[in-house]
XYZ file of C-alpha atoms in Angstrom:
584
model
C 0.000 0.000 0.000
C 1.446 3.294 -1.072
C 1.430 6.179 1.327
C 1.641 9.745 0.160
C 4.016 12.291 1.595
C 2.958 14.813 4.217
C 0.488 17.363 2.879
C 2.025 20.624 1.820
C 1.285 23.452 4.186
C -0.250 26.454 2.504
C 1.515 29.715 3.287
C -0.393 32.066 5.546
C -2.110 35.154 4.101
C 0.624 37.360 5.590
C 3.332 35.246 3.990
C 1.598 35.449 0.626
C 1.231 39.221 1.048
C 4.919 39.622 1.906
C 5.962 37.468 -1.052
C 3.725 39.418 -3.406
C 4.966 42.835 -2.239
C 8.622 41.731 -2.413
C 8.180 40.876 -6.098
C 6.487 44.131 -7.045
C 8.266 47.253 -8.264
C 7.781 48.767 -4.831
C 9.377 45.794 -3.089
C 12.321 45.814 -5.480
C 12.663 49.597 -5.180
C 12.981 49.314 -1.396
C 15.148 46.172 -1.609
C 13.006 44.111 0.767
C 14.571 40.793 -0.264
C 18.134 42.128 -0.383
C 17.862 43.470 3.151
C 16.210 40.313 4.455
C 12.990 41.970 5.587
C 9.295 41.855 4.726
C 6.473 44.298 4.112
C 4.690 43.508 7.387
C 7.947 43.701 9.326
C 8.503 47.213 7.983
C 4.950 48.215 8.963
C 5.471 46.861 12.465
C 8.826 48.613 12.778
C 7.330 51.918 11.649
C 4.506 51.514 14.168
C 6.974 50.886 16.999
C 9.081 53.883 16.011
C 6.084 56.184 15.817
C 4.594 55.086 19.136
C 7.960 55.629 20.806
C 8.410 59.116 19.379
C 4.754 60.245 19.394
C 5.435 62.143 22.614
C 7.266 64.750 20.510
C 3.904 66.028 19.239
C 2.926 67.326 22.651
C 6.387 67.888 24.142
C 7.845 69.919 21.269
C 4.767 72.130 21.073
C 4.832 72.633 24.841
C 8.521 73.597 24.901
C 8.364 75.930 21.907
C 5.171 77.616 23.128
C 7.073 78.523 26.308
C 9.027 80.908 24.091
C 5.786 82.770 23.455
C 6.085 82.268 19.713
C 4.920 85.331 17.784
C 2.684 86.363 20.722
C 3.540 89.832 22.062
C 2.264 92.641 24.260
C -0.132 93.499 21.440
C -2.045 90.311 22.259
C -2.549 91.355 25.879
C -5.837 93.008 26.763
C -6.517 95.942 29.130
C -7.636 94.874 32.609
C -9.386 96.593 35.472
C -7.383 97.158 38.651
C -10.171 95.214 40.370
C -9.887 91.764 38.867
C -13.536 90.999 39.608
C -14.740 93.891 37.442
C -14.775 93.962 33.624
C -13.016 96.743 31.751
C -16.362 98.108 30.529
C -17.547 98.595 34.129
C -14.192 99.765 35.496
C -15.488 103.256 36.436
C -15.390 103.295 40.255
C -13.439 105.946 42.167
C -10.828 103.418 43.267
C -10.719 101.559 39.977
C -8.621 102.177 36.905
C -7.957 100.489 33.587
C -4.479 98.988 33.405
C -2.979 99.121 29.945
C -0.778 96.100 29.104
C 3.007 96.347 29.131
C 5.869 93.815 29.046
C 4.815 92.422 32.451
C 1.580 91.089 30.904
C 3.574 88.105 29.525
C 4.589 86.894 32.977
C 2.700 85.620 36.013
C -0.068 86.449 36.401
C -0.220 86.037 32.634
C -2.687 88.300 30.833
C -5.775 86.425 29.519
C -5.211 87.751 25.995
C -1.627 86.467 25.992
C -2.779 83.097 27.375
C -5.329 82.782 24.577
C -2.610 83.533 22.025
C -0.366 80.849 23.570
C -3.181 78.287 23.307
C -3.482 78.966 19.578
C 0.302 78.888 19.142
C 0.530 75.515 20.860
C -1.964 74.037 18.394
C -0.048 75.669 15.532
C 3.165 74.087 16.769
C 1.602 70.620 17.044
C 0.629 70.867 13.362
C 4.060 72.307 12.474
C 5.720 69.389 14.270
C 3.528 66.894 12.429
C 4.098 68.509 9.007
C 7.882 68.894 9.308
C 8.244 65.338 10.641
C 6.042 63.913 7.894
C 7.993 65.633 5.119
C 11.332 64.612 6.628
C 10.271 60.958 6.941
C 9.023 60.871 3.333
C 12.317 62.272 2.031
C 14.315 59.819 4.163
C 12.188 56.837 3.136
C 11.909 57.532 -0.596
C 15.387 58.822 -1.385
C 17.676 57.343 1.299
C 15.711 54.083 1.746
C 16.642 53.940 5.422
C 14.426 53.060 8.441
C 15.034 56.409 10.118
C 12.363 58.830 11.314
C 12.773 62.576 11.683
C 11.199 65.155 13.983
C 12.184 68.379 15.789
C 15.043 67.388 18.082
C 14.904 67.437 21.852
C 17.665 69.666 23.187
C 17.684 71.908 20.135
C 14.089 72.895 20.889
C 14.955 73.658 24.516
C 17.948 75.768 23.426
C 15.691 77.562 20.932
C 12.937 78.256 23.476
C 14.776 78.947 26.730
C 18.159 80.325 25.657
C 17.725 82.035 22.291
C 14.159 83.365 22.514
C 13.753 83.033 26.267
C 10.650 82.278 28.322
C 7.794 84.276 26.792
C 10.230 86.245 24.666
C 12.585 87.314 27.456
C 15.722 86.322 25.520
C 18.040 88.261 23.247
C 16.230 87.780 19.934
C 12.601 87.302 18.976
C 10.904 84.072 17.934
C 10.711 85.347 14.356
C 14.447 86.134 14.277
C 15.283 82.756 15.801
C 13.366 81.036 12.995
C 15.367 83.073 10.481
C 18.595 81.870 12.137
C 17.414 78.258 11.865
C 16.434 78.852 8.217
C 19.865 80.232 7.241
C 21.604 77.533 9.256
C 19.515 74.921 7.449
C 20.531 76.321 4.058
C 24.223 76.240 5.048
C 23.773 72.714 6.385
C 22.039 71.694 3.150
C 24.916 73.133 1.091
C 27.503 71.330 3.226
C 25.566 68.080 2.725
C 25.057 68.621 -1.026
C 28.742 69.092 -1.816
C 29.695 66.058 0.274
C 31.595 68.059 2.876
C 29.402 66.770 5.674
C 30.382 63.189 4.948
C 34.038 64.194 4.973
C 33.608 66.033 8.269
C 31.882 63.007 9.741
C 34.739 60.730 8.667
C 37.105 62.784 10.807
C 35.372 61.449 13.927
C 37.901 59.039 15.502
C 37.016 55.371 15.422
C 36.658 54.817 19.214
C 34.426 57.896 19.473
C 32.282 56.740 16.574
C 31.888 53.254 18.046
C 31.107 54.474 21.552
C 28.638 57.128 20.351
C 26.073 54.413 19.648
C 26.266 53.154 23.238
C 26.377 56.745 24.510
C 23.130 57.484 22.709
C 21.693 54.339 24.274
C 22.591 55.637 27.738
C 21.120 59.012 26.784
C 17.858 57.344 25.765
C 17.735 55.322 28.975
C 18.413 58.466 31.024
C 15.488 60.191 29.292
C 13.297 57.145 29.940
C 14.104 57.222 33.657
C 13.126 60.863 34.119
C 9.797 62.422 34.865
C 8.907 64.464 31.788
C 9.528 61.804 29.138
C 9.837 58.664 31.251
C 8.770 56.668 34.272
C 10.055 59.154 36.849
C 12.509 56.927 38.732
C 15.184 59.650 38.757
C 14.581 62.983 40.464
C 16.483 66.143 41.368
C 18.599 66.451 44.494
C 20.014 69.738 45.747
C 23.062 67.957 47.187
C 23.810 65.139 44.729
C 22.114 66.579 41.606
C 20.099 63.408 40.976
C 18.644 60.775 43.271
C 15.852 58.220 43.490
C 12.421 59.670 42.837
C 9.201 57.965 41.733
C 6.990 59.962 44.083
C 3.360 60.907 43.315
C 2.643 64.231 41.608
C 1.344 65.611 44.912
C 4.791 65.117 46.456
C 6.764 66.795 43.669
C 7.788 70.440 43.495
C 9.325 72.687 40.878
C 12.882 73.990 41.108
C 14.039 77.427 39.948
C 17.213 79.549 40.289
C 16.230 82.653 42.252
C 17.880 85.696 43.811
C 16.777 87.318 47.061
C 17.047 91.116 47.231
C 17.801 93.050 50.468
C 14.131 93.970 50.859
C 13.197 90.272 50.873
C 11.847 90.164 47.317
C 12.542 86.898 45.537
C 12.903 86.898 41.741
C 13.945 84.448 39.034
C 17.568 84.836 37.981
C 18.013 86.434 34.531
C 18.108 83.664 31.965
C 16.824 81.121 34.486
C 13.775 78.938 34.031
C 11.424 76.963 36.246
C 11.941 73.210 36.026
C 8.543 71.652 36.592
C 7.974 69.016 39.261
C 11.430 67.409 39.218
C 12.094 67.219 42.965
C 10.493 64.727 45.362
C 9.851 65.972 48.884
C 8.624 62.655 50.272
C 6.810 59.398 49.380
C 9.614 58.174 47.144
C 8.905 54.987 45.151
C 5.173 55.385 45.831
C 4.098 56.805 42.467
C 1.322 54.675 40.900
C 2.332 55.780 37.399
C 5.905 54.662 38.073
C 4.747 51.160 38.966
C 2.494 51.048 35.903
C 5.568 51.985 33.863
C 7.453 49.126 35.537
C 4.709 46.740 34.411
C 5.149 48.045 30.867
C 8.916 47.567 31.208
C 8.443 43.936 32.309
C 6.024 43.249 29.438
C 8.477 44.570 26.844
C 11.519 42.899 28.456
C 9.762 39.537 28.655
C 8.661 39.806 25.018
C 12.255 40.621 24.023
C 13.515 37.582 25.931
C 11.007 35.381 24.090
C 11.710 37.157 20.747
C 8.079 38.221 20.444
C 7.636 40.552 17.487
C 6.135 43.922 18.324
C 7.434 43.908 21.902
C 7.746 47.683 22.117
C 4.234 48.232 20.771
C 2.611 45.890 23.289
C 4.169 47.687 26.240
C 3.283 51.172 25.008
C -0.312 50.262 24.088
C -0.977 48.468 27.389
C 0.279 51.301 29.607
C -1.448 53.944 27.466
C -4.794 52.124 27.478
C -4.756 51.787 31.277
C -3.797 55.449 31.664
C -6.730 56.682 29.571
C -9.259 55.673 32.251
C -10.147 58.672 34.347
C -10.712 58.699 38.132
C -7.800 56.318 38.755
C -4.416 56.847 40.392
C -2.638 56.261 37.069
C -4.805 58.424 34.823
C -3.240 60.695 32.259
C -6.053 63.159 32.962
C -5.974 64.163 36.665
C -8.665 66.353 38.241
C -6.769 69.589 37.684
C -7.373 72.482 35.271
C -4.586 71.153 33.060
C -5.921 67.599 33.317
C -9.466 68.745 32.533
C -8.203 70.639 29.491
C -6.240 67.594 28.294
C -9.266 65.350 28.797
C -11.554 67.663 26.847
C -9.013 67.703 24.023
C -8.680 63.897 24.214
C -12.472 63.430 23.925
C -12.473 65.193 20.564
C -10.611 62.168 19.116
C -10.591 63.883 15.711
C -9.444 67.482 15.443
C -8.154 69.335 12.379
C -6.259 72.548 13.040
C -4.664 74.799 10.436
C -1.573 76.851 11.252
C -2.523 80.475 11.899
C 0.581 82.289 13.153
C 3.816 80.284 13.062
C 4.099 79.433 9.343
C 6.243 81.936 7.468
C 6.890 83.951 10.622
C 10.594 84.450 9.831
C 12.106 87.888 10.287
C 15.626 88.996 9.333
C 15.449 92.327 11.158
C 18.260 91.433 13.591
C 20.555 89.710 11.100
C 23.238 92.321 11.851
C 23.243 91.550 15.571
C 25.842 89.338 17.248
C 23.201 87.369 19.145
C 21.628 86.331 15.834
C 24.874 84.853 14.507
C 25.743 83.292 17.837
C 22.467 81.363 17.715
C 22.993 80.459 14.051
C 26.505 79.098 14.588
C 25.383 77.145 17.657
C 22.528 75.540 15.748
C 24.910 74.693 12.892
C 27.622 72.975 14.945
C 25.047 71.090 17.015
C 23.380 69.846 13.823
C 26.682 68.842 12.236
C 27.747 66.850 15.278
C 24.409 65.779 16.732
C 22.476 64.723 13.640
C 25.507 63.295 11.883
C 26.470 61.316 14.977
C 22.915 60.036 15.322
C 22.780 58.988 11.673
C 26.008 57.017 11.915
C 24.956 55.420 15.195
C 21.585 54.328 13.797
C 23.236 52.987 10.632
C 25.690 51.063 12.762
C 22.905 49.738 15.002
C 21.013 48.520 11.917
C 24.152 46.861 10.533
C 24.430 49.123 7.475
C 27.784 50.770 8.214
C 30.979 49.269 6.808
C 34.419 49.344 8.397
C 34.917 52.908 7.164
C 31.686 54.075 8.764
C 29.995 54.541 5.386
C 26.551 53.182 4.589
C 24.266 52.879 1.601
C 22.072 55.931 1.110
C 24.129 58.192 3.367
C 24.187 61.083 0.858
C 20.401 61.276 0.679
C 20.171 60.661 4.425
C 22.309 63.752 4.982
C 20.210 65.704 2.504
C 16.991 64.537 4.175
C 17.560 66.000 7.611
C 19.242 69.121 6.199
C 16.262 69.909 3.966
C 13.883 69.093 6.834
C 15.526 71.806 8.937
C 14.734 74.393 6.251
C 11.146 73.156 5.932
C 10.676 73.095 9.708
C 11.839 76.698 10.082
C 9.317 77.813 7.444
C 6.559 76.097 9.438
C 7.697 77.624 12.720
C 9.588 74.870 14.548
C 13.144 74.333 15.783
C 15.714 72.184 13.880
C 14.499 68.793 12.648
C 16.814 65.836 13.121
C 16.997 62.066 12.802
C 15.354 60.707 15.945
C 17.276 58.291 18.106
C 13.946 56.567 18.805
C 14.371 55.131 15.285
C 16.382 52.442 17.036
C 13.089 51.049 18.378
C 11.881 50.313 14.860
C 15.275 48.945 13.881
C 15.014 46.581 16.841
C 11.638 45.436 15.492
C 13.300 44.527 12.188
C 13.005 47.734 10.153
C 15.655 47.796 7.423
C 14.283 49.923 4.576
C 12.651 53.242 3.823
C 9.254 51.585 4.215
C 9.704 51.971 7.957
C 10.189 55.724 7.543
C 7.202 55.928 5.183
C 5.082 54.046 7.724
C 6.026 56.639 10.330
C 5.116 59.336 7.781
C 1.743 57.651 7.342
C 1.104 57.829 11.073
C 2.102 61.486 11.087
C -0.452 62.014 8.310
C -3.090 60.406 10.535
C -1.860 62.616 13.361
C -3.269 65.593 11.478
C -6.684 64.159 12.317
C -6.051 62.158 15.516
C -3.729 64.507 17.353
C -5.908 64.379 20.522
C -5.256 60.645 20.899
C -1.565 60.704 20.025
C -0.905 63.731 22.218
C -2.415 61.777 25.125
C 0.225 59.004 25.245
C 1.665 59.511 28.765
C 5.360 59.788 29.537
C 5.343 56.627 31.668
C 4.258 54.638 28.587
C 7.180 55.963 26.529
C 9.853 55.525 29.231
C 10.098 51.688 29.280
C 10.879 51.250 25.551
C 13.461 54.039 25.735
C 15.250 52.262 28.589
C 15.238 48.909 26.815
C 16.425 50.399 23.533
C 19.333 51.759 25.592
C 20.073 48.194 26.672
C 20.145 47.029 23.059
C 22.445 49.837 21.955
C 25.113 49.025 24.541
C 26.362 46.085 22.500
C 28.797 48.266 20.538
C 31.087 48.778 23.569
C 32.583 45.304 23.034
C 34.214 46.613 19.844
C 36.316 49.122 21.785
C 39.852 48.072 22.681
C 39.669 48.795 26.412
C 43.292 47.707 26.865
C 44.478 50.624 24.705
C 44.062 53.789 26.769
C 44.270 55.929 23.622
C 40.941 54.388 22.620
C 39.434 53.605 26.012
C 39.629 57.114 27.484
C 37.993 59.013 24.573
C 35.377 56.268 24.236
C 34.529 56.475 27.934
C 34.336 60.282 27.881
C 31.923 60.057 24.944
C 29.797 57.473 26.783
C 29.763 59.540 29.949
C 29.049 63.005 28.591
C 26.137 62.196 26.299
C 23.656 61.369 29.071
C 25.120 63.610 31.767
C 25.224 66.761 29.595
C 21.936 65.823 27.917
C 23.579 66.355 24.551
C 24.930 64.049 21.867
C 26.956 66.970 20.504
C 28.764 67.602 23.808
C 29.584 63.900 24.082
C 31.156 63.922 20.629
C 33.051 67.144 21.352
C 34.391 65.705 24.617
C 35.423 62.421 22.999
C 37.059 64.040 19.964
C 38.825 66.636 22.102
C 40.184 63.987 24.463
C 41.347 61.873 21.542
C 43.242 64.803 20.002
C 44.911 65.742 23.308
C 46.017 62.179 24.058
C 47.463 61.607 20.584
C 48.776 65.063 19.736
C 52.319 64.440 21.014
C 52.711 61.244 18.994
C 51.356 62.906 15.843
C 53.802 65.800 16.137
C 56.690 63.463 16.821
C 55.718 61.324 13.834
C 55.708 64.344 11.520
C 59.058 65.525 12.866
C 60.521 62.071 12.312
C 59.219 62.008 8.759
C 61.057 65.197 7.827
C 64.195 64.205 9.699
C 63.886 66.974 12.268
C 63.893 64.368 15.031
C 65.673 61.059 14.721
C 63.669 58.055 15.874
C 64.967 54.916 17.469
C 65.190 51.598 15.697
C 61.623 50.401 15.681
C 59.015 49.246 13.226
C 56.225 51.099 14.991
C 54.170 53.657 13.150
C 51.971 56.617 13.703
C 49.011 56.464 11.391
C 46.891 59.476 10.569
C 43.643 58.166 9.172
C 41.261 60.743 7.822
C 38.467 58.220 7.585
C 38.840 57.142 11.202
C 38.794 53.532 10.168
C 41.293 52.680 7.466
C 43.368 53.867 4.501
C 45.826 55.561 6.794
C 49.037 57.266 5.757
C 52.286 56.410 7.474
C 53.856 59.657 8.515
C 56.566 58.343 10.688
C 58.039 55.338 12.373
C 59.876 54.774 15.579
C 58.004 56.416 18.412
C 60.596 56.147 21.142
C 60.710 52.395 20.857
C 57.034 51.996 21.690
C 55.245 48.875 20.533
C 51.998 50.682 19.771
C 50.726 52.505 16.727
C 48.404 55.442 16.921
C 45.383 55.472 14.645
C 43.155 58.469 14.048
């Protein structure tokens, strides 16, 4: 009796879909098969990336609106000296109409100015969505990389609190600051177009470039542990700077630099700002939202251990869904005026807002002032170091970078974020950059521009569903940021920790990125340390080459490597009989 073989298993609908898409022009254009990925994997990766970075919609708008935007004294309204009486009825013998002046922008903030700020905040949410969407489309279509773009954290804070100042108290206006970003973006675009940016990036020493990926991971984890964009485990300490936190909102207080005058008056220091609710007075480790965030952390970590696809998404969605229930200890909408306002906005579900004031608000009136160019140069060097470092780190994390640090599509990747900066400034937002949260999607398997286009698709939906996306709480975003930091630490094994010329700069880079809250400062510290530690050997090598200094009998070399990874040029041998070569 003949027996047939086992019945052939029919491929699942998803498998058939992935096979079909891979064979289409679109699949071939995005190189799905070549990069060992699938259509559904790219969709899942884009979803994870977007959910992790969706907080930027609310956070960026909140930070930039603190600058006051284009709001001015002209938006303030006259008030009666008796706050309980309207201006129309302000006719009593002891009453007078107070005309607005510069003080109307500060506490107690004038109602007219507050109304303007509310409109500006909605404008900035739309500006954030539009600039991010355009940047992601350019990155996905032209560079074919799984990297998402949005206004960068750090650059937006510098823009709002240092350049423009709280409610316009800085050196230049919001309109002039946008002009500085616009010009800086054009310069950055030119540098990228002629290929100079790639050459500048190649000058980053190899140990610094390797450690920057892990440094960014620590930076992400540090953000995820804080209160504003994380689970709140870390809080401020007046004696040790940071300490354990995780206390309920009722136990947290704001911190501000103040000066006390001889008459007892207390005022905010010039240039200072109030840091909201970062210090725990008591009840540490008793925050319900912290423990909900821990549950989300455990869900994601367990899914990662079991290699469950979509791990990041499950954690974010679970914590967010629980937090949307009101009248609980973990609600994202507490019974406060701010919570009530957020809840009313959330209940709209669908809301379409058109930009009214921030688009095209640029002004070049102060282009001849030193403050204008100081801001422009600062934005430029931060973008060159920060965005370029992030791009290389993400490419390395995804496995795209070769031994020279180069990767496929890097020219268009450079052009993508440079052009996005120009577009963002025209819409009214601070510099746009490649987001380090892209690593979340890369972890989910994203390998092509389809991931970036998926993120762009979600940003398109955000035009209509901003109330929902703006309501993802910080304690839902914190856990994936921490765990992405874990995944990005793997690059430290590539550093030669036995060679102090590599170990010290690498460690400085790792250390400074989270502790200075800046990728750029980490790179500057690492590069500077590397130059200082190797400068003597470089000079001696050059002197030996031209016979100014005679070297000992040794086969050792000093290698100056412009690409920071290979193709070096021997400029000297015999470094005092040392057995080590120096590579830059």
